[in-house]
Amino acid sequence: MRDGSLQHGEQLLLVAGERPTYEGCTKLNRQRTENRSDKVTIPSLTPIWRSAEFQEREIYDLYGIVFQGHPDLRRILMWDEFEDHPMRKDYVEPNDYEYEPTPHDAVLEKAKQARTLEGQS
Amino acid sequence: MEMIAPELHESRLSAAAQSDDALLEISLGPHHPSTHGVFRMDVTLDGERVVKLKPVFGYLHRNHEKIAETAAYLASMPYTDRLDYIGSLTNNWAYALAVEKLAGIQVPERAEYIRVITAELTRLQNHASTIGFLTQEMGASGSPLMYSFREREKILDLFEALTGSRMMCNYMRFGGCRVDLPAGWLDQVGRVVDGFSHFLDEFERLLTSNEILLARTQGVGILSRELAIQGGITGPILRASGVNYDIRKVDKYGIYERFDFKIPIGEHGDVYDRYMIRMLEMRESVKILNQALRDIPAGPIMDPKTKIRGFRPKAGEAYGRIESAKGELGFYLISDGSPNPYRYRVRPPSLINLTVLEDMCIGSNVSDTIVIFGTIDIVLGEVDR
């Protein structure tokens, strides 16, 4: 496969994942990562098959697997500031998806402190 | 095979940058009317010429795969409608096919015919509206799009009569279909299909040899055969580049080996070929529909013993794929014996066909970029999932 000798149909299967002949790829994609901070790396297929370009970015985005040799490994579906990898089995969903710290929170916190101070005095 | 590595972009970009350092970066979209939804392109321009183009998407992302992994198998069926919302019936079929492979379920003959009829009707309305949108983006404001939408409306009415919904059909089940055909439905389909050939003649008289369409499309956005194969491109775009690859012929899923139809192949891989391939494919779909309407047998649409509630396939994995109107649509499932899939993966044709957008657009004008993008025929519900 390294020399690009695959027929077209086999290539599509490979990319689609029915019979991935790329050993490292299949093994690592199925691995459940024990340590969430662990960045698992596998070599990238993109220099050989362009079709892997967006799909590897997606796997990086959703699973946190780093593809060595990928020309443009960025988040593709989640926003850039997002920190976790939501397709992992141990991903903890946030209680409030819409939560954003606002100035209002700081005001409420101050009011709460003032109230406890009042209660003490 | 010739290597077309991504680092080529860098060299092309630097060559352009040396010739003129006044490059302009603009963000095309996400509210641009030509982007078919919420899609953005970060384009670097040298005058009017595109030197770099990066697609940006994910605005519609709702992690369909994660949701499907926490839901029962059947519960994902209505959700597949929302992937490629133009062709929900083909999405249903691809998912049903994957689960049937996983669990080894047989489909009765009548249900197979119904599946072919609904899938080909979906292909007709998808290609017709794609060409309508394409001409709209070339500046043919209104008329061709209205003609194609008039036909699409008739087909959506058929879907509504059959499934209760125009676009979110949720019709296929593992091992068959949800409800049998309503009385007189096949006659209605026959009338619509007959009218569709007339529509195609009319549409081709209007467009195929139109001087403006020829000038805007021929030689624009050429995708080479090698790059199309290397980029994993499927569907009408791949065939327009001269590769004979149609999953209806390769896999012969369902009952497609019974029908007599041809696969149109392009020569140049330009925008005109992609337009023409879709026109010819619609004519082939009409041929398939006429044969299916003639041959459809009576009988059950589903084996009554098939278990739908509390469905638990044995541990294993399966990949089911079909030729949807946009390309190879596949569902990859891993079961661990529980009611939910352990892994659920969609192979979205729209996303993978987008990979080569940059290669097709480099060196062309902004106005041509819009046209090239229109021929890829993406649906953002499927790109973002």
Short mmCIF file of C-alpha atoms in Angstrom, two decimals:
data_model
loop_
_atom_site.label_atom_id
_atom_site.label_comp_id
_atom_site.label_asym_id
_atom_site.label_seq_id
_atom_site.Cartn_x
_atom_site.Cartn_y
_atom_site.Cartn_z
CA MET A 1 0.00 0.00 0.00
CA ARG A 2 2.90 2.30 0.65
CA ASP A 3 3.82 2.24 -3.04
CA GLY A 4 0.28 3.23 -3.97
CA SER A 5 -0.42 0.00 -5.81
CA LEU A 6 -4.00 -0.40 -4.57
CA GLN A 7 -6.87 -0.56 -6.99
CA HIS A 8 -9.46 2.16 -6.76
CA GLY A 9 -12.18 0.09 -5.08
CA GLU A 10 -9.84 -1.15 -2.41
CA GLN A 11 -8.75 2.36 -1.71
CA LEU A 12 -12.32 3.42 -1.09
CA LEU A 13 -12.82 0.53 1.28
CA LEU A 14 -9.67 1.44 3.10
CA VAL A 15 -10.75 5.00 3.55
CA ALA A 16 -14.25 4.02 4.50
CA GLY A 17 -12.90 1.60 7.05
CA GLU A 18 -14.49 -1.72 6.12
CA ARG A 19 -11.19 -3.57 5.77
CA PRO A 20 -8.53 -1.14 6.87
CA THR A 21 -5.27 -2.65 5.82
CA TYR A 22 -3.36 -0.03 7.73
CA GLU A 23 -2.57 -1.91 10.91
CA GLY A 24 -1.62 0.98 13.17
CA CYS A 25 -4.70 2.89 12.15
CA THR A 26 -7.19 0.17 12.99
CA LYS A 27 -5.56 -0.78 16.25
CA LEU A 28 -5.32 2.70 17.62
CA ASN A 29 -8.75 3.79 16.48
CA ARG A 30 -10.26 0.98 18.49
CA GLN A 31 -8.18 1.55 21.56
CA ARG A 32 -9.90 2.97 24.55
CA THR A 33 -7.44 5.47 25.93
CA GLU A 34 -6.90 5.01 29.65
CA ASN A 35 -5.33 8.35 30.24
CA ARG A 36 -7.24 11.30 28.88
CA SER A 37 -4.23 13.58 28.79
CA ASP A 38 -2.33 11.05 26.74
CA LYS A 39 -1.93 12.22 23.16
CA VAL A 40 -1.82 9.04 21.11
CA THR A 41 0.10 9.43 17.87
CA ILE A 42 -0.03 7.41 14.68
CA PRO A 43 1.50 8.21 11.29
CA SER A 44 -0.69 10.13 8.89
CA LEU A 45 -2.04 8.66 5.66
CA THR A 46 -2.64 12.04 4.04
CA PRO A 47 0.65 12.23 2.11
CA ILE A 48 -0.38 9.02 0.36
CA TRP A 49 -4.15 9.39 0.13
CA ARG A 50 -5.57 12.88 0.02
CA SER A 51 -8.96 11.57 1.06
CA ALA A 52 -7.62 11.04 4.58
CA GLU A 53 -7.01 14.76 5.04
CA PHE A 54 -10.38 15.81 6.48
CA GLN A 55 -11.09 12.47 8.08
CA GLU A 56 -7.84 12.52 10.07
CA ARG A 57 -8.62 16.06 11.14
CA GLU A 58 -12.00 14.82 12.30
CA ILE A 59 -10.47 11.93 14.27
CA TYR A 60 -8.01 14.34 15.85
CA ASP A 61 -10.86 16.68 16.71
CA LEU A 62 -13.25 14.12 18.17
CA TYR A 63 -10.84 11.51 19.60
CA GLY A 64 -7.65 13.42 20.24
CA ILE A 65 -5.43 11.10 18.21
CA VAL A 66 -2.49 13.03 16.74
CA PHE A 67 -1.48 12.18 13.19
CA GLN A 68 2.22 12.64 12.62
CA GLY A 69 2.99 14.09 9.22
CA HIS A 70 -0.45 15.57 8.61
CA PRO A 71 0.04 18.90 6.81
CA ASP A 72 -2.76 20.82 8.50
CA LEU A 73 -3.91 19.17 11.72
CA ARG A 74 -6.51 21.49 13.23
CA ARG A 75 -9.95 21.08 14.73
CA ILE A 76 -12.48 20.67 11.96
CA LEU A 77 -15.96 20.32 13.48
CA MET A 78 -15.67 21.70 17.01
CA TRP A 79 -14.60 25.29 17.49
CA ASP A 80 -10.93 26.10 17.96
CA GLU A 81 -11.21 27.02 21.63
CA PHE A 82 -12.85 23.71 22.56
CA GLU A 83 -10.57 21.63 24.73
CA ASP A 84 -11.95 18.12 25.03
CA HIS A 85 -12.52 15.30 22.56
CA PRO A 86 -16.23 14.49 22.64
CA MET A 87 -16.30 11.11 20.92
CA ARG A 88 -14.17 9.47 23.60
CA LYS A 89 -16.09 7.03 25.72
CA ASP A 90 -15.02 8.73 28.95
CA TYR A 91 -16.04 12.21 27.80
CA VAL A 92 -18.09 13.95 30.49
CA GLU A 93 -20.85 16.10 29.08
CA PRO A 94 -21.19 19.54 30.63
CA ASN A 95 -24.24 20.21 32.79
CA ASP A 96 -25.05 23.37 30.92
CA TYR A 97 -24.05 23.51 27.28
CA GLU A 98 -24.87 27.19 27.06
CA TYR A 99 -22.88 28.22 30.12
CA GLU A 100 -20.53 31.13 29.67
CA PRO A 101 -19.08 33.20 32.48
CA THR A 102 -20.63 36.66 32.29
CA PRO A 103 -20.07 39.88 34.26
CA HIS A 104 -23.37 39.10 35.88
CA ASP A 105 -21.79 36.10 37.66
CA ALA A 106 -19.19 38.32 39.27
CA VAL A 107 -21.91 40.67 40.53
CA LEU A 108 -23.87 37.78 42.03
CA GLU A 109 -20.74 36.48 43.70
CA LYS A 110 -20.07 39.89 45.24
CA ALA A 111 -23.65 40.13 46.49
CA LYS A 112 -23.35 36.70 48.06
CA GLN A 113 -20.13 37.69 49.84
CA ALA A 114 -21.74 40.91 51.06
CA ARG A 115 -24.68 38.95 52.44
CA THR A 116 -22.46 36.54 54.35
CA LEU A 117 -20.47 39.47 55.72
CA GLU A 118 -23.73 41.08 56.87
CA GLY A 119 -24.78 37.86 58.56
CA GLN A 120 -21.46 37.69 60.41
CA SER A 121 -21.54 41.25 61.73
CA MET B 1 0.50 6.52 -9.27
CA GLU B 2 1.52 10.12 -9.34
CA MET B 3 1.84 11.69 -5.92
CA ILE B 4 -0.10 14.87 -5.40
CA ALA B 5 0.96 15.67 -1.92
CA PRO B 6 -0.57 18.53 0.07
CA GLU B 7 2.75 20.30 0.37
CA LEU B 8 2.26 21.24 -3.29
CA HIS B 9 -0.17 23.88 -2.07
CA GLU B 10 2.63 25.51 -0.14
CA SER B 11 4.94 25.69 -3.16
CA ARG B 12 2.15 27.05 -5.35
CA LEU B 13 1.30 29.59 -2.72
CA SER B 14 4.86 30.76 -2.27
CA ALA B 15 5.33 31.08 -6.02
CA ALA B 16 2.25 33.27 -6.19
CA ALA B 17 3.36 35.24 -3.17
CA GLN B 18 6.72 36.03 -4.76
CA SER B 19 5.12 37.35 -7.94
CA ASP B 20 2.94 39.81 -6.09
CA ASP B 21 2.92 40.41 -2.37
CA ALA B 22 -0.43 42.23 -2.38
CA LEU B 23 -2.51 39.16 -1.57
CA LEU B 24 -6.00 39.69 -0.28
CA GLU B 25 -7.58 37.35 2.25
CA ILE B 26 -11.34 37.25 2.33
CA SER B 27 -13.85 35.06 4.08
CA LEU B 28 -16.49 33.86 1.64
CA GLY B 29 -19.55 32.98 3.68
CA PRO B 30 -20.98 31.71 6.02
CA HIS B 31 -24.01 33.72 4.94
CA HIS B 32 -23.16 33.93 1.27
CA PRO B 33 -26.18 32.71 -0.74
CA SER B 34 -24.06 30.33 -2.80
CA THR B 35 -22.75 28.33 0.14
CA HIS B 36 -25.84 26.09 0.42
CA GLY B 37 -26.08 26.55 4.15
CA VAL B 38 -23.59 27.61 6.75
CA PHE B 39 -20.24 27.09 5.07
CA ARG B 40 -17.26 29.39 4.84
CA MET B 41 -14.21 29.50 2.61
CA ASP B 42 -11.07 31.34 3.69
CA VAL B 43 -9.86 32.49 0.28
CA THR B 44 -6.54 34.15 -0.50
CA LEU B 45 -6.76 36.17 -3.67
CA ASP B 46 -4.12 37.51 -6.03
CA GLY B 47 -6.20 40.10 -7.81
CA GLU B 48 -9.17 38.07 -8.96
CA ARG B 49 -7.33 34.72 -8.93
CA VAL B 50 -7.59 32.25 -6.08
CA VAL B 51 -4.19 31.19 -4.72
CA LYS B 52 -5.35 29.46 -1.56
CA LEU B 53 -8.69 28.24 -0.31
CA LYS B 54 -9.50 26.58 2.98
CA PRO B 55 -13.03 25.33 3.64
CA VAL B 56 -14.32 26.02 7.15
CA PHE B 57 -17.36 24.17 8.46
CA GLY B 58 -18.77 22.65 11.61
CA TYR B 59 -21.46 25.25 12.22
CA LEU B 60 -24.15 22.55 12.04
CA HIS B 61 -22.19 19.99 14.02
CA ARG B 62 -24.33 18.13 16.57
CA ASN B 63 -22.22 14.96 16.88
CA HIS B 64 -24.66 12.60 15.25
CA GLU B 65 -22.28 9.68 15.81
CA LYS B 66 -22.10 10.25 19.57
CA ILE B 67 -25.87 10.55 19.83
CA ALA B 68 -26.29 7.32 17.85
CA GLU B 69 -23.92 5.52 20.20
CA THR B 70 -26.15 6.39 23.14
CA ALA B 71 -29.42 5.45 21.39
CA ALA B 72 -30.96 2.16 20.28
CA TYR B 73 -30.41 1.08 16.68
CA LEU B 74 -33.88 2.01 15.48
CA ALA B 75 -33.78 5.37 17.25
CA SER B 76 -31.05 6.54 14.88
CA MET B 77 -33.21 5.95 11.82
CA PRO B 78 -35.09 9.28 11.96
CA TYR B 79 -31.80 11.00 12.70
CA THR B 80 -30.26 9.75 9.45
CA ASP B 81 -32.92 11.82 7.63
CA ARG B 82 -31.18 14.91 8.93
CA LEU B 83 -27.79 14.08 7.43
CA ASP B 84 -28.38 14.74 3.75
CA TYR B 85 -31.80 16.29 4.09
CA ILE B 86 -32.34 16.43 0.34
CA GLY B 87 -32.18 12.65 0.06
CA SER B 88 -33.44 11.22 3.33
CA LEU B 89 -34.64 7.96 1.77
CA THR B 90 -31.18 7.00 0.52
CA ASN B 91 -29.76 7.73 3.97
CA ASN B 92 -32.38 5.43 5.49
CA TRP B 93 -31.45 2.73 3.03
CA ALA B 94 -27.72 2.94 3.73
CA TYR B 95 -28.29 2.67 7.47
CA ALA B 96 -30.81 -0.16 7.11
CA LEU B 97 -28.37 -1.97 4.83
CA ALA B 98 -25.57 -1.73 7.40
CA VAL B 99 -27.77 -3.06 10.21
CA GLU B 100 -29.13 -5.84 8.00
CA LYS B 101 -25.56 -6.89 7.23
CA LEU B 102 -24.69 -6.75 10.92
CA ALA B 103 -27.65 -8.84 12.04
CA GLY B 104 -28.10 -10.98 8.90
CA ILE B 105 -31.68 -9.89 8.15
CA GLN B 106 -33.29 -10.77 4.82
CA VAL B 107 -35.41 -8.23 2.96
CA PRO B 108 -38.55 -9.34 1.06
CA GLU B 109 -38.69 -8.78 -2.66
CA ARG B 110 -41.42 -6.14 -2.67
CA ALA B 111 -39.52 -4.08 -0.10
CA GLU B 112 -36.40 -4.21 -2.29
CA TYR B 113 -38.39 -2.84 -5.21
CA ILE B 114 -39.87 -0.09 -3.06
CA ARG B 115 -36.38 0.82 -1.92
CA VAL B 116 -35.11 1.07 -5.47
CA ILE B 117 -38.10 3.19 -6.54
CA THR B 118 -37.75 5.62 -3.63
CA ALA B 119 -33.95 5.83 -4.02
CA GLU B 120 -34.16 6.61 -7.72
CA LEU B 121 -36.87 9.20 -7.15
CA THR B 122 -34.54 10.75 -4.58
CA ARG B 123 -31.73 10.80 -7.11
CA LEU B 124 -33.98 12.50 -9.67
CA GLN B 125 -35.03 15.31 -7.37
CA ASN B 126 -31.51 15.72 -5.97
CA HIS B 127 -29.86 16.06 -9.38
CA ALA B 128 -32.61 18.31 -10.69
CA SER B 129 -32.31 20.72 -7.79
CA THR B 130 -28.49 20.59 -7.94
CA ILE B 131 -28.55 21.72 -11.56
CA GLY B 132 -31.12 24.35 -10.66
CA PHE B 133 -28.89 25.74 -7.92
CA LEU B 134 -25.89 25.59 -10.24
CA THR B 135 -27.54 27.70 -12.91
CA GLN B 136 -28.78 30.07 -10.23
CA GLU B 137 -25.18 30.58 -9.13
CA MET B 138 -24.12 31.27 -12.70
CA GLY B 139 -26.59 34.12 -12.76
CA ALA B 140 -29.57 32.48 -14.43
CA SER B 141 -31.79 33.96 -11.77
CA GLY B 142 -34.93 32.01 -11.25
CA SER B 143 -36.11 30.21 -14.35
CA PRO B 144 -34.10 26.93 -14.40
CA LEU B 145 -34.32 26.63 -10.62
CA MET B 146 -38.09 27.09 -10.74
CA TYR B 147 -38.45 24.44 -13.45
CA SER B 148 -36.43 21.93 -11.43
CA PHE B 149 -38.26 22.78 -8.23
CA ARG B 150 -41.59 22.29 -10.00
CA GLU B 151 -40.52 18.69 -10.71
CA ARG B 152 -39.01 18.23 -7.28
CA GLU B 153 -42.29 19.30 -5.73
CA LYS B 154 -44.14 16.51 -7.54
CA ILE B 155 -41.68 13.94 -6.20
CA LEU B 156 -41.89 15.35 -2.68
CA ASP B 157 -45.68 15.03 -2.90
CA LEU B 158 -45.17 11.35 -3.70
CA PHE B 159 -42.94 11.01 -0.64
CA GLU B 160 -45.56 12.70 1.47
CA ALA B 161 -48.26 10.33 0.25
CA LEU B 162 -46.03 7.35 1.03
CA THR B 163 -44.29 8.29 4.26
CA GLY B 164 -46.25 11.21 5.68
CA SER B 165 -43.37 13.63 5.32
CA ARG B 166 -41.90 15.48 2.39
CA MET B 167 -38.26 15.53 3.44
CA MET B 168 -37.83 13.75 6.78
CA CYS B 169 -39.20 10.45 5.53
CA ASN B 170 -38.01 7.91 8.16
CA TYR B 171 -39.38 5.14 5.96
CA MET B 172 -36.98 2.18 5.94
CA ARG B 173 -36.84 -0.41 8.68
CA PHE B 174 -34.34 -3.21 9.32
CA GLY B 175 -35.67 -5.95 7.06
CA GLY B 176 -38.12 -3.94 4.98
CA CYS B 177 -40.16 -0.78 5.00
CA ARG B 178 -42.48 0.89 7.47
CA VAL B 179 -45.81 0.91 5.61
CA ASP B 180 -47.05 -0.55 2.35
CA LEU B 181 -47.72 1.62 -0.67
CA PRO B 182 -50.98 3.57 -0.57
CA ALA B 183 -53.60 2.72 -3.18
CA GLY B 184 -52.80 4.14 -6.60
CA TRP B 185 -49.33 5.30 -5.57
CA LEU B 186 -47.52 3.37 -8.27
CA ASP B 187 -49.75 4.92 -10.94
CA GLN B 188 -48.93 8.36 -9.57
CA VAL B 189 -45.21 7.51 -9.71
CA GLY B 190 -45.65 6.34 -13.30
CA ARG B 191 -47.25 9.64 -14.29
CA VAL B 192 -44.53 11.68 -12.56
CA VAL B 193 -41.77 9.60 -14.19
CA ASP B 194 -43.35 10.00 -17.63
CA GLY B 195 -43.57 13.73 -17.08
CA PHE B 196 -39.96 13.77 -15.91
CA SER B 197 -38.62 12.65 -19.31
CA HIS B 198 -40.47 15.56 -20.90
CA PHE B 199 -39.03 17.85 -18.25
CA LEU B 200 -35.53 16.58 -19.03
CA ASP B 201 -35.99 17.23 -22.76
CA GLU B 202 -37.24 20.71 -22.01
CA PHE B 203 -34.47 21.37 -19.49
CA GLU B 204 -31.78 20.20 -21.91
CA ARG B 205 -33.19 22.36 -24.71
CA LEU B 206 -32.93 25.28 -22.34
CA LEU B 207 -29.45 24.57 -20.93
CA THR B 208 -27.24 21.97 -22.56
CA SER B 209 -26.17 23.96 -25.62
CA ASN B 210 -26.78 27.34 -24.05
CA GLU B 211 -23.97 29.68 -25.04
CA ILE B 212 -23.59 31.27 -21.61
CA LEU B 213 -23.60 27.93 -19.84
CA LEU B 214 -20.94 26.59 -22.21
CA ALA B 215 -18.76 29.64 -21.68
CA ARG B 216 -19.07 29.49 -17.91
CA THR B 217 -18.52 25.74 -17.50
CA GLN B 218 -16.28 24.25 -20.18
CA GLY B 219 -12.68 23.93 -19.04
CA VAL B 220 -13.49 25.34 -15.60
CA GLY B 221 -12.56 23.54 -12.39
CA ILE B 222 -10.87 20.54 -13.95
CA LEU B 223 -10.38 17.58 -11.63
CA SER B 224 -7.86 15.09 -12.95
CA ARG B 225 -8.57 11.39 -12.87
CA GLU B 226 -5.54 10.73 -10.64
CA LEU B 227 -6.47 13.34 -8.08
CA ALA B 228 -10.09 12.17 -8.04
CA ILE B 229 -8.96 8.64 -7.18
CA GLN B 230 -6.38 9.78 -4.68
CA GLY B 231 -8.85 12.09 -3.00
CA GLY B 232 -11.42 9.34 -2.49
CA ILE B 233 -13.98 11.25 -4.54
CA THR B 234 -17.16 9.34 -5.30
CA GLY B 235 -20.39 9.94 -7.12
CA PRO B 236 -21.05 12.05 -10.21
CA ILE B 237 -17.83 14.06 -9.70
CA LEU B 238 -15.69 10.93 -9.90
CA ARG B 239 -17.49 9.68 -13.00
CA ALA B 240 -17.19 13.08 -14.65
CA SER B 241 -13.41 12.68 -14.30
CA GLY B 242 -13.56 9.48 -16.31
CA VAL B 243 -13.54 6.77 -13.64
CA ASN B 244 -16.10 4.02 -14.12
CA TYR B 245 -17.14 3.48 -10.53
CA ASP B 246 -20.72 3.25 -9.40
CA ILE B 247 -21.56 1.22 -6.30
CA ARG B 248 -24.87 0.17 -7.88
CA LYS B 249 -22.73 -1.75 -10.39
CA VAL B 250 -19.77 -2.62 -8.15
CA ASP B 251 -21.63 -3.96 -5.11
CA LYS B 252 -24.98 -4.78 -6.76
CA TYR B 253 -26.64 -4.13 -3.43
CA GLY B 254 -30.37 -4.63 -3.20
CA ILE B 255 -31.64 -5.85 -6.56
CA TYR B 256 -29.71 -3.54 -8.86
CA GLU B 257 -28.29 -6.38 -10.95
CA ARG B 258 -31.80 -6.98 -12.34
CA PHE B 259 -32.05 -3.59 -13.99
CA ASP B 260 -30.68 -2.57 -17.33
CA PHE B 261 -29.00 0.80 -16.99
CA LYS B 262 -25.74 2.45 -17.98
CA ILE B 263 -23.20 4.50 -16.06
CA PRO B 264 -22.43 7.79 -17.81
CA ILE B 265 -18.71 8.62 -17.83
CA GLY B 266 -17.19 12.04 -18.46
CA GLU B 267 -13.95 12.83 -20.26
CA HIS B 268 -12.66 16.18 -19.11
CA GLY B 269 -13.63 16.37 -15.45
CA ASP B 270 -14.71 19.99 -15.76
CA VAL B 271 -17.86 21.68 -14.54
CA TYR B 272 -19.69 20.99 -17.81
CA ASP B 273 -19.01 17.27 -17.54
CA ARG B 274 -20.33 17.23 -14.00
CA TYR B 275 -23.47 19.01 -15.18
CA MET B 276 -23.88 16.61 -18.10
CA ILE B 277 -23.26 13.49 -15.98
CA ARG B 278 -26.14 14.50 -13.73
CA MET B 279 -28.42 15.05 -16.73
CA LEU B 280 -27.56 11.62 -18.14
CA GLU B 281 -27.88 9.94 -14.74
CA MET B 282 -31.40 11.28 -14.42
CA ARG B 283 -32.28 9.65 -17.73
CA GLU B 284 -30.82 6.35 -16.49
CA SER B 285 -32.80 6.69 -13.27
CA VAL B 286 -35.96 7.14 -15.31
CA LYS B 287 -35.08 3.89 -17.10
CA ILE B 288 -34.58 2.05 -13.78
CA LEU B 289 -37.85 3.45 -12.45
CA ASN B 290 -39.81 2.30 -15.48
CA GLN B 291 -38.41 -1.23 -15.11
CA ALA B 292 -39.07 -1.31 -11.37
CA LEU B 293 -42.63 -0.05 -11.78
CA ARG B 294 -43.24 -2.73 -14.39
CA ASP B 295 -41.79 -5.60 -12.31
CA ILE B 296 -42.76 -4.83 -8.73
CA PRO B 297 -44.37 -7.93 -7.21
CA ALA B 298 -47.11 -8.22 -4.60
CA GLY B 299 -46.21 -9.63 -1.22
CA PRO B 300 -45.13 -8.62 2.25
CA ILE B 301 -42.97 -5.54 2.77
CA MET B 302 -41.40 -7.02 5.88
CA ASP B 303 -41.01 -10.41 7.48
CA PRO B 304 -43.50 -10.28 10.40
CA LYS B 305 -41.09 -12.28 12.55
CA THR B 306 -38.38 -9.62 12.34
CA LYS B 307 -37.73 -8.25 15.78
CA ILE B 308 -37.79 -4.48 15.89
CA ARG B 309 -38.29 -3.59 19.54
CA GLY B 310 -35.50 -4.68 21.86
CA PHE B 311 -33.24 -5.28 18.89
CA ARG B 312 -29.83 -6.61 19.93
CA PRO B 313 -27.50 -7.78 17.14
CA LYS B 314 -24.69 -10.18 17.96
CA ALA B 315 -21.24 -8.75 18.59
CA GLY B 316 -19.51 -7.96 15.34
CA GLU B 317 -19.03 -5.25 12.76
CA ALA B 318 -20.47 -4.37 9.39
CA TYR B 319 -20.14 -1.71 6.72
CA GLY B 320 -23.09 -1.00 4.47
CA ARG B 321 -22.74 1.40 1.59
CA ILE B 322 -24.91 2.62 -1.24
CA GLU B 323 -24.56 5.00 -4.14
CA SER B 324 -26.45 8.01 -2.87
CA ALA B 325 -27.04 10.94 -5.17
CA LYS B 326 -23.85 12.57 -3.87
CA GLY B 327 -21.51 9.60 -3.79
CA GLU B 328 -20.66 6.67 -1.58
CA LEU B 329 -22.71 6.88 1.59
CA GLY B 330 -21.61 4.30 4.12
CA PHE B 331 -22.47 3.35 7.67
CA TYR B 332 -19.93 1.45 9.73
CA LEU B 333 -21.26 -0.23 12.85
CA ILE B 334 -19.55 -2.14 15.64
CA SER B 335 -21.85 -4.06 17.94
CA ASP B 336 -20.89 -5.38 21.36
CA GLY B 337 -24.19 -7.20 21.84
CA SER B 338 -25.92 -4.35 23.64
CA PRO B 339 -28.99 -2.45 22.34
CA ASN B 340 -26.79 0.48 21.28
CA PRO B 341 -24.01 0.40 18.70
CA TYR B 342 -20.56 0.53 20.26
CA ARG B 343 -19.25 2.51 17.31
CA TYR B 344 -21.33 4.22 14.68
CA ARG B 345 -19.56 5.92 11.83
CA VAL B 346 -20.97 7.70 8.81
CA ARG B 347 -18.89 7.97 5.67
CA PRO B 348 -20.30 11.21 4.33
CA PRO B 349 -19.76 11.72 0.60
CA SER B 350 -20.22 15.48 0.86
CA LEU B 351 -17.36 15.90 3.35
CA ILE B 352 -14.86 13.77 1.44
CA ASN B 353 -15.76 15.33 -1.91
CA LEU B 354 -14.91 18.71 -0.37
CA THR B 355 -11.27 17.63 0.10
CA VAL B 356 -10.28 18.53 -3.46
CA LEU B 357 -12.19 21.83 -3.61
CA GLU B 358 -8.96 23.75 -3.14
CA ASP B 359 -7.20 21.90 -5.95
CA MET B 360 -10.05 22.58 -8.36
CA CYS B 361 -10.29 26.26 -7.46
CA ILE B 362 -6.62 27.33 -7.42
CA GLY B 363 -5.96 29.60 -10.35
CA SER B 364 -9.60 30.32 -11.14
CA ASN B 365 -11.66 33.47 -10.59
CA VAL B 366 -13.88 34.05 -7.60
CA SER B 367 -16.96 33.73 -9.80
CA ASP B 368 -15.74 30.37 -11.09
CA THR B 369 -15.04 29.24 -7.54
CA ILE B 370 -18.73 29.66 -6.77
CA VAL B 371 -19.66 27.54 -9.79
CA ILE B 372 -17.09 24.84 -8.97
CA PHE B 373 -18.35 24.71 -5.43
CA GLY B 374 -21.90 24.35 -6.73
CA THR B 375 -21.01 21.27 -8.76
CA ILE B 376 -19.65 19.43 -5.71
CA ASP B 377 -23.23 19.36 -4.44
CA ILE B 378 -22.77 19.32 -0.69
CA VAL B 379 -25.39 19.36 2.03
CA LEU B 380 -24.09 20.83 5.25
CA GLY B 381 -26.19 18.53 7.39
CA GLU B 382 -24.05 15.71 6.09
CA VAL B 383 -20.70 17.53 6.09
CA ASP B 384 -21.02 18.59 9.72
CA ARG B 385 -23.18 15.76 11.06
#
